[in-house]
Amino acid sequence: MVLPEDDDEDDEGCKASTAAVITFIKSLSKFEYGSVSSLGVKGGPGSGKGTQCEKVVEKYGFTHLSSGDLLRAEVASGSERGKHLQAIMQKGELVPLDTVLDMIKDAMIAKADVSKGFLIDGYPREVKQGEEFEKKIGAPALLLYIDAKPETMVQRLVKRGETSGRADDNEETIKKRLDLYYKATEPVIAYYESRGIVRKIDSELTVDEVFKQVSQAIDTLK
Ligand SMILES: Nc1ncnc2c1ncn2[C@H]1C[C@H](O)[C@@H](COP(=O)(O)OP(=O)(O)O)O1
Ligand SMILES: [Mg+2]
């Protein structure tokens, strides 16, 4: 899936300054926050990533960056890129690699001076995205793997769909998203597992019990 050419209009002009800011972020996070510069949060749709991230933000002062939320905000803006993205997301497909990474990068730059760390929720979806993230931003300190059974995820999403207004919280799209999740995400988990940074969180429990495990994982970084 390729975006229209004119999306890259100002790309060249921005590249140099973006690179400088990213270098600045990296040195800043190393200097002030040790290794807690970015934390990946993975798990299937409906596993509870958003719910847990919200609690981490509250307790640890991290900034929550959900790739899905960033994309939905772009759609809500009504831009040409947003319209194109909406069509892809409605089908339950993955949006182009560079688009998501650029949005995450921009959001990190915007919060670099006020954030204690970043929760990168729902990204990378594919190993290739993970490699791109490391090239352009840096390796995550930890990967929280929010693990729930497929039945649990479907059940939670159907329920969320009653109030979320999300175009993709309907049963047909949910099934597609779960299929895609298992195909694309398991290699991603394996990729980070080989580096020893995955912390598996049992998300079949209550929100608070899940959060206890999440907190323990984050506390090991201090
Ligand atoms: N541990 C838990 N027990 C019960 N419901 C939960 C839960 N964690 C999250 N939920 C609910 C909240 C949402 O309505 C729905 C999906 O959660 P979410 O945080 O939006 O998931 P995700 O961001 O991984 O898609 O399930
Ligand atoms: Mg979410």
CSV table of C-alpha atoms and ligand atoms in Angstrom, one decimal:
chain,number,residue,atom,x,y,z
A,1,MET,CA,0.0,0.0,0.0
A,2,VAL,CA,1.6,3.3,-1.1
A,3,LEU,CA,0.6,6.8,-0.2
A,4,PRO,CA,0.1,9.5,-2.9
A,5,GLU,CA,3.4,11.1,-4.0
A,6,ASP,CA,2.6,14.6,-2.7
A,7,ASP,CA,2.7,13.3,0.8
A,8,ASP,CA,6.5,13.5,0.8
A,9,GLU,CA,6.6,17.1,-0.5
A,10,ASP,CA,8.8,18.6,2.2
A,11,ASP,CA,10.5,15.4,3.1
A,12,GLU,CA,14.1,16.4,2.1
A,13,GLY,CA,13.9,19.8,3.9
A,14,CYS,CA,12.7,18.2,7.1
A,15,LYS,CA,15.1,15.3,7.3
A,16,ALA,CA,18.2,17.1,8.6
A,17,SER,CA,16.4,19.0,11.4
A,18,THR,CA,14.4,15.9,12.4
A,19,ALA,CA,17.6,13.9,12.7
A,20,ALA,CA,19.2,16.6,14.9
A,21,VAL,CA,16.2,16.6,17.2
A,22,ILE,CA,16.1,12.8,17.4
A,23,THR,CA,19.8,12.8,18.4
A,24,PHE,CA,19.0,15.3,21.0
A,25,ILE,CA,16.1,13.2,22.4
A,26,LYS,CA,18.4,10.2,22.5
A,27,SER,CA,21.1,12.0,24.5
A,28,LEU,CA,18.5,13.6,26.7
A,29,SER,CA,16.9,10.3,27.6
A,30,LYS,CA,20.3,8.7,28.3
A,31,PHE,CA,21.4,11.6,30.4
A,32,GLU,CA,18.2,12.0,32.5
A,33,TYR,CA,16.3,8.8,32.5
A,34,GLY,CA,18.8,6.0,32.2
A,35,SER,CA,17.5,3.4,29.9
A,36,VAL,CA,13.8,4.3,30.3
A,37,SER,CA,13.6,6.2,27.1
A,38,SER,CA,11.0,4.1,25.3
A,39,LEU,CA,8.9,1.1,26.2
A,40,GLY,CA,7.1,-1.0,23.6
A,41,VAL,CA,3.6,-2.3,24.5
A,42,LYS,CA,2.4,-5.2,22.5
A,43,GLY,CA,-0.6,-7.4,22.6
A,44,GLY,CA,-3.6,-8.2,20.5
A,45,PRO,CA,-6.5,-5.8,19.8
A,46,GLY,CA,-8.6,-5.7,23.0
A,47,SER,CA,-5.8,-7.2,25.2
A,48,GLY,CA,-5.8,-4.1,27.4
A,49,LYS,CA,-2.9,-2.1,26.1
A,50,GLY,CA,-4.7,1.2,26.2
A,51,THR,CA,-6.1,0.6,29.6
A,52,GLN,CA,-2.7,-0.3,31.1
A,53,CYS,CA,-0.9,2.6,29.4
A,54,GLU,CA,-3.3,5.0,30.9
A,55,LYS,CA,-2.3,3.8,34.4
A,56,VAL,CA,1.4,3.9,33.6
A,57,VAL,CA,1.1,7.5,32.5
A,58,GLU,CA,-0.6,8.3,35.8
A,59,LYS,CA,1.9,6.5,38.0
A,60,TYR,CA,5.2,7.1,36.1
A,61,GLY,CA,4.6,10.3,34.1
A,62,PHE,CA,5.3,8.6,30.8
A,63,THR,CA,3.8,9.8,27.5
A,64,HIS,CA,1.5,7.3,25.9
A,65,LEU,CA,1.8,7.1,22.1
A,66,SER,CA,-0.7,4.7,20.5
A,67,SER,CA,0.0,4.3,16.9
A,68,GLY,CA,-3.7,3.5,16.4
A,69,ASP,CA,-4.8,6.7,18.2
A,70,LEU,CA,-2.3,8.8,16.2
A,71,LEU,CA,-3.7,7.4,13.0
A,72,ARG,CA,-7.3,7.9,14.1
A,73,ALA,CA,-6.5,11.5,14.9
A,74,GLU,CA,-5.1,11.9,11.4
A,75,VAL,CA,-8.4,10.5,10.1
A,76,ALA,CA,-10.5,12.8,12.3
A,77,SER,CA,-8.5,15.8,10.9
A,78,GLY,CA,-10.1,15.1,7.5
A,79,SER,CA,-6.8,15.5,5.7
A,80,GLU,CA,-6.2,13.7,2.4
A,81,ARG,CA,-3.8,11.4,4.1
A,82,GLY,CA,-6.5,10.8,6.8
A,83,LYS,CA,-9.0,9.8,4.1
A,84,HIS,CA,-6.6,7.3,2.6
A,85,LEU,CA,-5.7,5.9,6.0
A,86,GLN,CA,-9.4,5.5,6.9
A,87,ALA,CA,-10.0,3.3,3.9
A,88,ILE,CA,-7.1,1.0,4.9
A,89,MET,CA,-8.0,0.8,8.6
A,90,GLN,CA,-11.7,0.1,7.8
A,91,LYS,CA,-10.5,-3.0,5.9
A,92,GLY,CA,-8.5,-4.1,8.9
A,93,GLU,CA,-5.2,-3.8,7.0
A,94,LEU,CA,-1.9,-2.3,8.1
A,95,VAL,CA,-1.0,1.2,7.1
A,96,PRO,CA,2.3,2.0,5.4
A,97,LEU,CA,5.4,1.7,7.6
A,98,ASP,CA,6.9,5.1,7.2
A,99,THR,CA,3.6,6.9,7.9
A,100,VAL,CA,3.2,5.4,11.3
A,101,LEU,CA,6.8,5.9,12.3
A,102,ASP,CA,6.8,9.5,11.2
A,103,MET,CA,3.8,10.2,13.3
A,104,ILE,CA,5.4,8.5,16.4
A,105,LYS,CA,8.6,10.5,15.8
A,106,ASP,CA,6.8,13.8,15.6
A,107,ALA,CA,4.8,13.0,18.7
A,108,MET,CA,8.0,12.2,20.6
A,109,ILE,CA,9.7,15.4,19.5
A,110,ALA,CA,6.7,17.4,20.6
A,111,LYS,CA,6.9,15.9,24.1
A,112,ALA,CA,10.6,15.4,24.5
A,113,ASP,CA,11.1,18.1,27.2
A,114,VAL,CA,8.2,17.2,29.4
A,115,SER,CA,8.2,13.4,29.3
A,116,LYS,CA,9.8,10.9,31.7
A,117,GLY,CA,9.7,8.2,29.0
A,118,PHE,CA,7.5,7.0,26.1
A,119,LEU,CA,5.1,4.1,25.9
A,120,ILE,CA,4.9,3.0,22.3
A,121,ASP,CA,1.6,1.2,22.1
A,122,GLY,CA,0.8,-1.1,19.3
A,123,TYR,CA,4.0,-0.6,17.4
A,124,PRO,CA,5.9,-2.3,15.7
A,125,ARG,CA,3.3,-4.4,14.0
A,126,GLU,CA,6.0,-6.1,12.0
A,127,VAL,CA,9.6,-7.0,12.5
A,128,LYS,CA,10.5,-4.6,9.7
A,129,GLN,CA,8.8,-1.7,11.6
A,130,GLY,CA,10.9,-2.6,14.7
A,131,GLU,CA,14.1,-2.4,12.7
A,132,GLU,CA,13.0,1.0,11.3
A,133,PHE,CA,12.2,2.2,14.8
A,134,GLU,CA,15.7,1.3,16.1
A,135,LYS,CA,17.3,3.0,13.1
A,136,LYS,CA,15.4,6.2,13.4
A,137,ILE,CA,14.7,6.4,17.2
A,138,GLY,CA,16.5,3.8,19.2
A,139,ALA,CA,16.1,0.4,20.9
A,140,PRO,CA,13.2,0.1,23.4
A,141,ALA,CA,14.3,-0.5,27.0
A,142,LEU,CA,11.5,-3.1,27.5
A,143,LEU,CA,8.7,-4.7,25.6
A,144,LEU,CA,5.5,-5.3,27.7
A,145,TYR,CA,3.6,-8.2,26.1
A,146,ILE,CA,0.0,-7.8,27.2
A,147,ASP,CA,-1.2,-11.4,26.7
A,148,ALA,CA,-4.9,-12.4,26.6
A,149,LYS,CA,-6.8,-15.3,25.0
A,150,PRO,CA,-8.4,-14.7,21.6
A,151,GLU,CA,-11.9,-15.3,23.1
A,152,THR,CA,-11.2,-12.7,25.8
A,153,MET,CA,-10.0,-10.1,23.2
A,154,VAL,CA,-13.1,-10.6,21.0
A,155,GLN,CA,-15.4,-10.3,23.9
A,156,ARG,CA,-13.8,-7.1,25.1
A,157,LEU,CA,-13.7,-5.6,21.7
A,158,VAL,CA,-17.4,-6.3,21.0
A,159,LYS,CA,-18.2,-4.7,24.3
A,160,ARG,CA,-15.9,-1.7,23.6
A,161,GLY,CA,-17.6,-1.4,20.1
A,162,GLU,CA,-20.9,-0.6,21.8
A,163,THR,CA,-19.6,2.8,22.9
A,164,SER,CA,-16.2,3.4,21.2
A,165,GLY,CA,-17.5,4.5,17.8
A,166,ARG,CA,-14.5,2.9,16.3
A,167,ALA,CA,-15.1,1.7,12.8
A,168,ASP,CA,-13.0,-1.4,13.3
A,169,ASP,CA,-14.7,-2.6,16.5
A,170,ASN,CA,-17.2,-4.7,14.7
A,171,GLU,CA,-17.2,-8.5,14.7
A,172,GLU,CA,-16.1,-9.0,11.1
A,173,THR,CA,-13.2,-6.6,11.3
A,174,ILE,CA,-12.3,-7.9,14.8
A,175,LYS,CA,-11.7,-11.4,13.3
A,176,LYS,CA,-9.5,-10.0,10.6
A,177,ARG,CA,-7.5,-8.0,13.1
A,178,LEU,CA,-7.0,-11.0,15.3
A,179,ASP,CA,-5.8,-13.1,12.3
A,180,LEU,CA,-3.4,-10.3,11.3
A,181,TYR,CA,-2.2,-10.0,14.8
A,182,TYR,CA,-1.2,-13.6,15.2
A,183,LYS,CA,0.5,-13.6,11.8
A,184,ALA,CA,2.4,-10.3,12.1
A,185,THR,CA,3.0,-9.9,15.8
A,186,GLU,CA,4.3,-13.2,17.0
A,187,PRO,CA,7.5,-12.8,15.0
A,188,VAL,CA,7.8,-9.3,16.6
A,189,ILE,CA,7.7,-10.8,20.1
A,190,ALA,CA,10.2,-13.4,19.1
A,191,TYR,CA,12.5,-10.7,17.7
A,192,TYR,CA,12.5,-8.9,21.1
A,193,GLU,CA,12.6,-12.1,23.1
A,194,SER,CA,15.9,-12.9,21.5
A,195,ARG,CA,17.2,-9.7,23.0
A,196,GLY,CA,15.8,-10.5,26.5
A,197,ILE,CA,13.6,-7.5,26.9
A,198,VAL,CA,10.2,-9.0,26.7
A,199,ARG,CA,8.1,-9.1,29.9
A,200,LYS,CA,4.9,-11.2,29.4
A,201,ILE,CA,1.9,-9.8,31.3
A,202,ASP,CA,-1.1,-12.0,32.1
A,203,SER,CA,-4.0,-9.9,31.0
A,204,GLU,CA,-6.8,-12.4,31.8
A,205,LEU,CA,-6.9,-10.8,35.3
A,206,THR,CA,-8.6,-7.7,36.6
A,207,VAL,CA,-7.2,-4.3,35.4
A,208,ASP,CA,-5.5,-3.7,38.8
A,209,GLU,CA,-4.0,-7.2,38.9
A,210,VAL,CA,-2.7,-6.7,35.4
A,211,PHE,CA,-1.2,-3.3,36.4
A,212,LYS,CA,0.6,-4.9,39.3
A,213,GLN,CA,2.6,-7.0,36.9
A,214,VAL,CA,3.2,-4.0,34.6
A,215,SER,CA,4.5,-1.9,37.5
A,216,GLN,CA,6.8,-4.7,38.6
A,217,ALA,CA,8.3,-4.9,35.1
A,218,ILE,CA,8.8,-1.2,34.9
A,219,ASP,CA,10.3,-1.0,38.4
A,220,THR,CA,13.1,-3.5,37.4
A,221,LEU,CA,14.4,-0.7,35.1
A,222,LYS,CA,15.3,1.6,37.9
B,1,LIG,N1,-8.1,-6.6,32.5
B,1,LIG,C1,-9.2,-6.3,31.9
B,1,LIG,N2,-10.4,-6.9,32.3
B,1,LIG,C2,-11.6,-6.5,31.7
B,1,LIG,N3,-11.7,-5.6,30.8
B,1,LIG,C3,-10.6,-5.0,30.3
B,1,LIG,C4,-9.3,-5.3,30.9
B,1,LIG,N4,-8.4,-4.5,30.2
B,1,LIG,C5,-9.1,-3.8,29.3
B,1,LIG,N5,-10.4,-4.1,29.4
B,1,LIG,C6,-11.5,-3.5,28.5
B,1,LIG,C7,-11.4,-2.0,28.3
B,1,LIG,C8,-11.8,-1.9,26.8
B,1,LIG,O1,-13.2,-1.7,26.7
B,1,LIG,C9,-11.5,-3.2,26.2
B,1,LIG,C10,-10.2,-3.2,25.4
B,1,LIG,O2,-9.2,-2.7,26.1
B,1,LIG,P1,-8.1,-1.6,25.5
B,1,LIG,O3,-7.3,-1.2,26.6
B,1,LIG,O4,-8.8,-0.6,24.7
B,1,LIG,O5,-7.3,-2.7,24.6
B,1,LIG,P2,-6.3,-2.4,23.4
B,1,LIG,O6,-5.8,-1.0,23.6
B,1,LIG,O7,-5.2,-3.5,23.7
B,1,LIG,O8,-7.0,-2.7,22.1
B,1,LIG,O9,-11.4,-4.1,27.2
B,2,MG,MG,-5.6,0.6,22.1
